[in-house]
C-alpha atoms as a PDB file:
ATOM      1  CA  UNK A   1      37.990 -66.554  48.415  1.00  0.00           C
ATOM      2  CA  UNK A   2      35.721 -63.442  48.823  1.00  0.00           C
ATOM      3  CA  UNK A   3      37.452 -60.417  48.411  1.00  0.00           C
ATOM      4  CA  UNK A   4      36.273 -56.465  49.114  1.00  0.00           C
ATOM      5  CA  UNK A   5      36.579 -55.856  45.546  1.00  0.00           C
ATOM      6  CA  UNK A   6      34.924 -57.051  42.302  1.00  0.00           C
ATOM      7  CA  UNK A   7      36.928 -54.531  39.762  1.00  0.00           C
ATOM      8  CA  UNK A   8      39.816 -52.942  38.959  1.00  0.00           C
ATOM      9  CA  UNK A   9      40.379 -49.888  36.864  1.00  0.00           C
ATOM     10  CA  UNK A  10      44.137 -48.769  35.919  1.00  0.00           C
ATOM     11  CA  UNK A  11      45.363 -46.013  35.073  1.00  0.00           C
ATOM     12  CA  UNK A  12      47.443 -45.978  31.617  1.00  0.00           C
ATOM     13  CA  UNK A  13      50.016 -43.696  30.857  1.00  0.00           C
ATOM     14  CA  UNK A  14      52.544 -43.386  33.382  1.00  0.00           C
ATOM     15  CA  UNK A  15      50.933 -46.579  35.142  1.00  0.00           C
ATOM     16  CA  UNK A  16      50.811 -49.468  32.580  1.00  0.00           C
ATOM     17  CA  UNK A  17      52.534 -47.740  29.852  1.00  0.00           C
ATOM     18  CA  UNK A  18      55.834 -46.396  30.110  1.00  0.00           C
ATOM     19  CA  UNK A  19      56.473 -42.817  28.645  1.00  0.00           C
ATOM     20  CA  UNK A  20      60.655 -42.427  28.324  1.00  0.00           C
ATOM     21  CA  UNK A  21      60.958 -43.753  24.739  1.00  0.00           C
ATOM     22  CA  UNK A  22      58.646 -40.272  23.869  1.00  0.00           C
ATOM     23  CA  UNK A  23      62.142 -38.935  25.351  1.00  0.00           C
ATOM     24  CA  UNK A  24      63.941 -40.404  22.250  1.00  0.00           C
ATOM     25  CA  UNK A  25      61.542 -39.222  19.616  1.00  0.00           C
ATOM     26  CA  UNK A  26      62.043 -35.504  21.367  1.00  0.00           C
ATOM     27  CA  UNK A  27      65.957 -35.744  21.067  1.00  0.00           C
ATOM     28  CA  UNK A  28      65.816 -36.840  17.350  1.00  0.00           C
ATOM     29  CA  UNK A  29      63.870 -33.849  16.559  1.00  0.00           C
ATOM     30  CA  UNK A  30      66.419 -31.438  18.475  1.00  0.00           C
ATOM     31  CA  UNK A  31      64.832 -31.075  21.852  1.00  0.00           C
ATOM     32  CA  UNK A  32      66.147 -32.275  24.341  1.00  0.00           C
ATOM     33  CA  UNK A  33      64.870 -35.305  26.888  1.00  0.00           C
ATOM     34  CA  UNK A  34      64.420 -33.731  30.332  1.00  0.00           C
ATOM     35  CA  UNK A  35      61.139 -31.978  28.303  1.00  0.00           C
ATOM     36  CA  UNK A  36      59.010 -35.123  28.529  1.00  0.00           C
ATOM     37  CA  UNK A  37      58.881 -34.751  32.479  1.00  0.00           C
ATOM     38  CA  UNK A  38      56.998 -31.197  32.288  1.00  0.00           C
ATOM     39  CA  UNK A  39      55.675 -31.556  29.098  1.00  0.00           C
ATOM     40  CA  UNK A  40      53.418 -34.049  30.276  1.00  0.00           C
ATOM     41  CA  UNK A  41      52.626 -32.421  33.567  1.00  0.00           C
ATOM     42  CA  UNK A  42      51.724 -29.852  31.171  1.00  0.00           C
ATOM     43  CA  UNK A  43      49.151 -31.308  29.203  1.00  0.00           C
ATOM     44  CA  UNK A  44      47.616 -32.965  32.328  1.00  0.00           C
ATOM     45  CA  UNK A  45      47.446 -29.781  34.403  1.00  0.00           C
ATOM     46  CA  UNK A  46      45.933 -27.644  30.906  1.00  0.00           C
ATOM     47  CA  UNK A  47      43.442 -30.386  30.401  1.00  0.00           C
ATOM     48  CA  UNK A  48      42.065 -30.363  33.384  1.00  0.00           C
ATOM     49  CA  UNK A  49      42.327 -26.560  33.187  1.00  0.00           C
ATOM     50  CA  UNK A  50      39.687 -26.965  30.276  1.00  0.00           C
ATOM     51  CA  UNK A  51      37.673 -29.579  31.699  1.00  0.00           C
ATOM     52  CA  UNK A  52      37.504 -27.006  34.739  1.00  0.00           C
ATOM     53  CA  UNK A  53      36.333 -23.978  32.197  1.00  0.00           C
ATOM     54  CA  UNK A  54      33.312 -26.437  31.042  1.00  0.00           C
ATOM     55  CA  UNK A  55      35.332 -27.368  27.532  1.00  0.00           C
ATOM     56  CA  UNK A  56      36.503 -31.371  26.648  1.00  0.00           C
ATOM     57  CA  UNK A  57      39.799 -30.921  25.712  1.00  0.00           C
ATOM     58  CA  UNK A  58      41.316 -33.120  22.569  1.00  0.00           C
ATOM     59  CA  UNK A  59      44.136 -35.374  23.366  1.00  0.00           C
ATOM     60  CA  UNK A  60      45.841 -34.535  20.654  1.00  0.00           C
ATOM     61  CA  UNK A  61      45.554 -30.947  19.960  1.00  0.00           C
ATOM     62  CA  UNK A  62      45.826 -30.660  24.234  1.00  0.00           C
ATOM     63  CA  UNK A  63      49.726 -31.998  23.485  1.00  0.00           C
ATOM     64  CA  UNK A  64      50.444 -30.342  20.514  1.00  0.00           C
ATOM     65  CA  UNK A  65      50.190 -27.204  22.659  1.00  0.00           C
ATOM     66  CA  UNK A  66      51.641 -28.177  25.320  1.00  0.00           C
ATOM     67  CA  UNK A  67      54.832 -28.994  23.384  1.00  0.00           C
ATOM     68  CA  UNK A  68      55.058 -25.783  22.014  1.00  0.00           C
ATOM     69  CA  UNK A  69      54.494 -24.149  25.211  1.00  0.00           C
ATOM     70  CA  UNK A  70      57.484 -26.435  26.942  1.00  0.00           C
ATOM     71  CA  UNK A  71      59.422 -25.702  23.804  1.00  0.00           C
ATOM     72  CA  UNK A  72      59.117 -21.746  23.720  1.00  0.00           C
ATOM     73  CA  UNK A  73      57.340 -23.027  20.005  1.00  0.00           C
ATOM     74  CA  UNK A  74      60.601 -24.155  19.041  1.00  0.00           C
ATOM     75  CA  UNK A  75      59.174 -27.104  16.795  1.00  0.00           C
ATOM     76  CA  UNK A  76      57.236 -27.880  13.820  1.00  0.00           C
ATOM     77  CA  UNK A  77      54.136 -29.443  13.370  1.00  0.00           C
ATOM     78  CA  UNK A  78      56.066 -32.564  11.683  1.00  0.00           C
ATOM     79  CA  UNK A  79      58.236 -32.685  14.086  1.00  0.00           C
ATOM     80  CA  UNK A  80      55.415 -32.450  16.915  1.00  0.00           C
ATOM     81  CA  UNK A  81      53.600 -35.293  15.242  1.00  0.00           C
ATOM     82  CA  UNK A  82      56.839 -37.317  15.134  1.00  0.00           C
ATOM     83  CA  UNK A  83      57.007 -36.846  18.876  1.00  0.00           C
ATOM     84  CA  UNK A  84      53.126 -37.580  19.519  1.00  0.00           C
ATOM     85  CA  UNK A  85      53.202 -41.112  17.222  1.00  0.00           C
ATOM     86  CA  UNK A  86      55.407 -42.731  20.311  1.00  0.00           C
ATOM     87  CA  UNK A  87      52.333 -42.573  22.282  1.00  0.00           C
ATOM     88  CA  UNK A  88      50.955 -45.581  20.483  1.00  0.00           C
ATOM     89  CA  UNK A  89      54.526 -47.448  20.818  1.00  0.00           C
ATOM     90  CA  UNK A  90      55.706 -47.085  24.007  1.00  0.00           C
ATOM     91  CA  UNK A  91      56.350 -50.331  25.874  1.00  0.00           C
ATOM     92  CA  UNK A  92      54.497 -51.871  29.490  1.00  0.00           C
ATOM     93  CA  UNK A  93      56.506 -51.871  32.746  1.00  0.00           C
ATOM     94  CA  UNK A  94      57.720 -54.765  34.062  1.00  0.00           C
ATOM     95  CA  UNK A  95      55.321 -54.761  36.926  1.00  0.00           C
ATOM     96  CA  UNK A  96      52.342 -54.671  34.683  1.00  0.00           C
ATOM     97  CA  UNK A  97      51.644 -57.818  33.449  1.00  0.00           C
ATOM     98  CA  UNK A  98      52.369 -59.862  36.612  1.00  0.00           C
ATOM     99  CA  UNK A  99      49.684 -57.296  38.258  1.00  0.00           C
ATOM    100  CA  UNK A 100      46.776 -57.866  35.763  1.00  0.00           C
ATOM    101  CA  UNK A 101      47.523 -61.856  35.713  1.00  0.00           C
ATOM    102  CA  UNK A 102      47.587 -61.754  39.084  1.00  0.00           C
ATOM    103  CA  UNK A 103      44.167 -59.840  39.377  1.00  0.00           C
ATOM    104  CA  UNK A 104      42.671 -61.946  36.320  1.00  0.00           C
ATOM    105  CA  UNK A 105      43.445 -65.104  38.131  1.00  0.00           C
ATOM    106  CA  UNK A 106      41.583 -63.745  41.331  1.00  0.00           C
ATOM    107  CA  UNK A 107      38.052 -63.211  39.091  1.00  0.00           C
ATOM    108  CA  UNK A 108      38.702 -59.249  39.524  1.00  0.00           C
ATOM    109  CA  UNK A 109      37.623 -57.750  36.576  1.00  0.00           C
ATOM    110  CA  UNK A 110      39.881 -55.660  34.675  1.00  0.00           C
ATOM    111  CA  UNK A 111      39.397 -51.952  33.089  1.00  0.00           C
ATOM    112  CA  UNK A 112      41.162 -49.340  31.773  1.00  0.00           C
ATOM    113  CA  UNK A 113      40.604 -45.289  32.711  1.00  0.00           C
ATOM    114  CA  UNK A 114      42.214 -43.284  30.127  1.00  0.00           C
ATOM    115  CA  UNK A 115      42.451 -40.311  27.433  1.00  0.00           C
ATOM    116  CA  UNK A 116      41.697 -40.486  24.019  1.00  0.00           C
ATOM    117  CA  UNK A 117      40.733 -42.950  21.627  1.00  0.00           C
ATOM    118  CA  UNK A 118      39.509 -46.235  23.337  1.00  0.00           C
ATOM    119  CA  UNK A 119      40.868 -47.960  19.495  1.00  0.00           C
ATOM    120  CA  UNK A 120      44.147 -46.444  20.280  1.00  0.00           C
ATOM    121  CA  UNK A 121      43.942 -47.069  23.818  1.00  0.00           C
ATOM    122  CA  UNK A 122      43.381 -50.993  23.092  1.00  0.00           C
ATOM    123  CA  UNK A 123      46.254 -50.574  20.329  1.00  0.00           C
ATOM    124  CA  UNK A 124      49.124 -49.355  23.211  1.00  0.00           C
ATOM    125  CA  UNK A 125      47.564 -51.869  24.982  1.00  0.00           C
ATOM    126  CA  UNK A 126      47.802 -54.488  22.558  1.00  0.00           C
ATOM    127  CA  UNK A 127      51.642 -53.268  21.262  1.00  0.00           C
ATOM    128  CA  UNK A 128      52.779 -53.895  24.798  1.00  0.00           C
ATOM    129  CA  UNK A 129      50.834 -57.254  25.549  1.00  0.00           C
ATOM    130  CA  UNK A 130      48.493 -56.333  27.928  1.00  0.00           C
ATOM    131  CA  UNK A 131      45.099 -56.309  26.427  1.00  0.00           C
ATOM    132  CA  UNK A 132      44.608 -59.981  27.472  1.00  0.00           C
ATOM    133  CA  UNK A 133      43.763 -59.272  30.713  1.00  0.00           C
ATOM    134  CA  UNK A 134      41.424 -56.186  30.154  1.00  0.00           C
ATOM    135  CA  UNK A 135      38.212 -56.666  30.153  1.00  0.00           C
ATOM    136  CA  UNK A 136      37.038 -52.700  29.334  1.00  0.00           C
ATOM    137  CA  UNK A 137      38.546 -50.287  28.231  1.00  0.00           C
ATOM    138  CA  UNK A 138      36.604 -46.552  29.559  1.00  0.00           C
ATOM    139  CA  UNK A 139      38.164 -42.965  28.141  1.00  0.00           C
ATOM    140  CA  UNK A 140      37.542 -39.685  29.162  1.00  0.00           C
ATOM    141  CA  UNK A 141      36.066 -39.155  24.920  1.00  0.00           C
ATOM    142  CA  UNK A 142      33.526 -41.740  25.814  1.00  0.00           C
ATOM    143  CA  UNK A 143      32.307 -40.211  29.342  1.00  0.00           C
ATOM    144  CA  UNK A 144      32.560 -36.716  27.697  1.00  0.00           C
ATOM    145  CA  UNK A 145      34.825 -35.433  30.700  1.00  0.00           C
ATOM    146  CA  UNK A 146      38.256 -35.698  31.964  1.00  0.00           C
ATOM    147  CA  UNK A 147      39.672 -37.875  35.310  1.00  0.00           C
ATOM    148  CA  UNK A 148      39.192 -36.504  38.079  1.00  0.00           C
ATOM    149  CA  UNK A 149      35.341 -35.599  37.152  1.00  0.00           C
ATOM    150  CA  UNK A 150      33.701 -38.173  39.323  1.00  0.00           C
ATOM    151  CA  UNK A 151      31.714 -39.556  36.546  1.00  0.00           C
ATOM    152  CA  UNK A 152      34.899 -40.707  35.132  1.00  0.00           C
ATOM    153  CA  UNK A 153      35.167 -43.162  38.199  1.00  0.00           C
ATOM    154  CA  UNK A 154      31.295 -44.092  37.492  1.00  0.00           C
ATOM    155  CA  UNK A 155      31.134 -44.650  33.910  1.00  0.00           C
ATOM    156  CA  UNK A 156      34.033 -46.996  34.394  1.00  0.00           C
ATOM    157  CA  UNK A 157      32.225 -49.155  37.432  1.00  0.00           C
ATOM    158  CA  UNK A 158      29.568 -49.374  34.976  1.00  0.00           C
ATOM    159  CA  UNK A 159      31.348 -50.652  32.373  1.00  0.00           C
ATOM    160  CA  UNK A 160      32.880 -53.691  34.617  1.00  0.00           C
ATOM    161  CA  UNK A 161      29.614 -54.271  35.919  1.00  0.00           C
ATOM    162  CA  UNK A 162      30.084 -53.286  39.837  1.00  0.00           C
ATOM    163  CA  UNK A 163      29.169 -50.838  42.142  1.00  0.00           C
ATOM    164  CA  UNK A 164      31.384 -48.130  42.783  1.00  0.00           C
ATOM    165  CA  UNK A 165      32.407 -49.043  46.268  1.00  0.00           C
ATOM    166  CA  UNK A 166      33.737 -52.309  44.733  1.00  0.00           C
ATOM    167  CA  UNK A 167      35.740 -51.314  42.257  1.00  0.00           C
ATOM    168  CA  UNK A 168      39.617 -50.120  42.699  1.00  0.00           C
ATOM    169  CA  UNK A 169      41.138 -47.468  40.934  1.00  0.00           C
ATOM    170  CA  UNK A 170      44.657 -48.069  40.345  1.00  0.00           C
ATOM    171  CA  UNK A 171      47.501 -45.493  39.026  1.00  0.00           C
ATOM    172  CA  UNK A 172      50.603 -43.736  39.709  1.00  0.00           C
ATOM    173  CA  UNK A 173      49.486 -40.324  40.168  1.00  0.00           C
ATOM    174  CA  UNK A 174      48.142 -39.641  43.819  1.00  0.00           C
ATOM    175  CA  UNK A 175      45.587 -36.952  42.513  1.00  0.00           C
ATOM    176  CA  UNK A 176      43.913 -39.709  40.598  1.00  0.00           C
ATOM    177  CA  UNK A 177      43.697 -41.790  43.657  1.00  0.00           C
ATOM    178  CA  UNK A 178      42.043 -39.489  45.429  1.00  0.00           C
ATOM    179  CA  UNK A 179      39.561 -38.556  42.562  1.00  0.00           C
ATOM    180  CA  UNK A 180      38.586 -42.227  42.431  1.00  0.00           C
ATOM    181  CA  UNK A 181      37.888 -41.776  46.694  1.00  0.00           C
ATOM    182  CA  UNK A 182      36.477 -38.805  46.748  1.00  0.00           C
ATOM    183  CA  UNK A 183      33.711 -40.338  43.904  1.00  0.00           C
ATOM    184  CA  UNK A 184      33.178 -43.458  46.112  1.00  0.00           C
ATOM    185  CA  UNK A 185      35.591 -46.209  44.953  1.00  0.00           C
ATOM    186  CA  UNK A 186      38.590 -47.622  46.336  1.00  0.00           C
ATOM    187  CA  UNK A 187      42.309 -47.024  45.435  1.00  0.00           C
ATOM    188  CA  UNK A 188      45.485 -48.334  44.987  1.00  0.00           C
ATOM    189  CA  UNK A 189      48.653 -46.313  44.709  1.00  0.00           C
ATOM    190  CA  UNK A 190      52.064 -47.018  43.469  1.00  0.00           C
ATOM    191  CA  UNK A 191      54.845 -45.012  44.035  1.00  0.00           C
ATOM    192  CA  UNK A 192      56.847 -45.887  41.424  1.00  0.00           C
ATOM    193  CA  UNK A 193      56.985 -42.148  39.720  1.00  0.00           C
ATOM    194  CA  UNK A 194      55.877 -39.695  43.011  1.00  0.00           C
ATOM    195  CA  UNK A 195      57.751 -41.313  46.046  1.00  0.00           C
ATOM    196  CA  UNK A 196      55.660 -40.155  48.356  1.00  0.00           C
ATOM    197  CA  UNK A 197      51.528 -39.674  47.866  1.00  0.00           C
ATOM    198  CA  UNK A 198      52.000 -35.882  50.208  1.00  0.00           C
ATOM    199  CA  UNK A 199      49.596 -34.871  52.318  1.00  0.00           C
ATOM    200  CA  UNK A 200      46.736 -32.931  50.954  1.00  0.00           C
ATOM    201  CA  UNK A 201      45.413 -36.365  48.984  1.00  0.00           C
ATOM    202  CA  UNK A 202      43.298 -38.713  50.698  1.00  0.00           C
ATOM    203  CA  UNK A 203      45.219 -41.530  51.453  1.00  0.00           C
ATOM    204  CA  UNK A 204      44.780 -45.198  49.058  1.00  0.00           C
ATOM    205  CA  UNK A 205      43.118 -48.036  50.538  1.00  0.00           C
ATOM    206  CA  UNK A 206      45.779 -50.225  49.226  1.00  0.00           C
ATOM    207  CA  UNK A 207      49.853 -48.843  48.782  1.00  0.00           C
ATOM    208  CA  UNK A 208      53.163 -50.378  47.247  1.00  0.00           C
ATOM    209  CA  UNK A 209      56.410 -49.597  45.207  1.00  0.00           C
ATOM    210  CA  UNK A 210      54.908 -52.067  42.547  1.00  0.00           C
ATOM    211  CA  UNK A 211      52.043 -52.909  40.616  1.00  0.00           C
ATOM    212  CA  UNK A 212      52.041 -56.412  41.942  1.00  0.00           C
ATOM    213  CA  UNK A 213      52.393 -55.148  45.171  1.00  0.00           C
ATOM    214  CA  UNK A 214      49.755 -52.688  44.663  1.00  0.00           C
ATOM    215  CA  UNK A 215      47.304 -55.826  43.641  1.00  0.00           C
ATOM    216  CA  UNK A 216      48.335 -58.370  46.372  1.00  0.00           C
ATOM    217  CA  UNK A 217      47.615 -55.545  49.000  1.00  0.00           C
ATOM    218  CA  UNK A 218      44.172 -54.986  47.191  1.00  0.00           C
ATOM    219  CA  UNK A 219      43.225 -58.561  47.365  1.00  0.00           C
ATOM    220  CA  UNK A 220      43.518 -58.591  50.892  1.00  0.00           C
ATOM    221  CA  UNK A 221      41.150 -55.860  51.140  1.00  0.00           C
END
């Protein structure tokens, strides 16, 4: 079967990985768990703020601030590290390796679109069983700026080998989506953590309350 798309590029925190254990590692150092939810809006919003002011911000000194800003700098630079070392344990969800078998077994190519390291990128990857199925593995270091930059969308088509147009990004996060369309690709939405994708994003190609969902829809592109 011939199907509309030749790649697909997924998201990774918040789509593949999931982020509530980092709400563990905050209570044991004293803060308390509803944090993680703006914390990390936090240090998405500030480093696109940067990548917006012509600066590449660093993952890890991006969070660091970002928890002391959500904090009121309430915590130590121990206890921020022992909160930013759960990034490279935190487990898949359940939806996520049915989704890239599923994909794999179709001949889609798989990537992944991230920040940071692409060696600790294929580590949470690997900790959480999923690096299998991924065939690249693109981060916003490598390309030199951060998702939603449109080159983001075209290193990564690159890297799989397929022209933009073919290639499917896939995440949680509707502003992503709509990054990957407004550079030329196709998208897939789940609405696992937003609900509802709102208004003022261009809508997906390809919708569903699961990952698997999410791919079956794409394959029938």
């Amino acid at each position: 079967m011939t199907h509309r798309i030749d790649a697909v590029a997924f998201d990774v925190l918040e789509t593949l990985l999931n982020l509530a254990p980092i709400a563990q590692r905050l209570e044991a150092v004293g803060q308390p768990a509803k944090v993680l939810g703006p914390f990390f809006m936090r240090f998405q919003r500030d480093a696109m703020a940067l990548t917006l002011a012509g600066d590449f911000p660093d993952f890890t000194a991006t969070a660091r601030q970002a928890l002391r800003t959500e904090t009121q700098q309430a915590m130590s630079e121990d206890e921020m590290a022992h909160v930013l070392e759960g990034f490279a344990r935190v487990p898949a969800f359940p939806d996520a390796a049915p989704a890239l078998r599923k994909l794999s077994e179709a001949g889609v190519h798989i990537g992944c679109l991230t920040v940071g390291d692409p060696a600790n990128t294929r580590s949470f990857l690997a900790g959480a069983g999923l690096d299998g199925y991924v065939d690249q593995v693109v981060t916003c270091d490598v390309v030199g700026t951060w998702k939603p930059a449109a080159d983001v969308y075209h290193h990564i088509a690159q890297a799989l080998g397929c022209e933009l147009d073919r290639m499917a990004l896939v995440a949680v996060h509707a502003w992503d989506c709509h990054g990957a369309k407004r550079a030329g690709a196709l998208a897939g939405w789940c609405s696992r953590l937003e609900g509802e994708p709102g208004d003022v994003f261009l809508p997906a190609d390809a919708h569903g309350d699961d990952l698997v969902e999410v791919a079956d829809r794409l394959l029938a592109l």
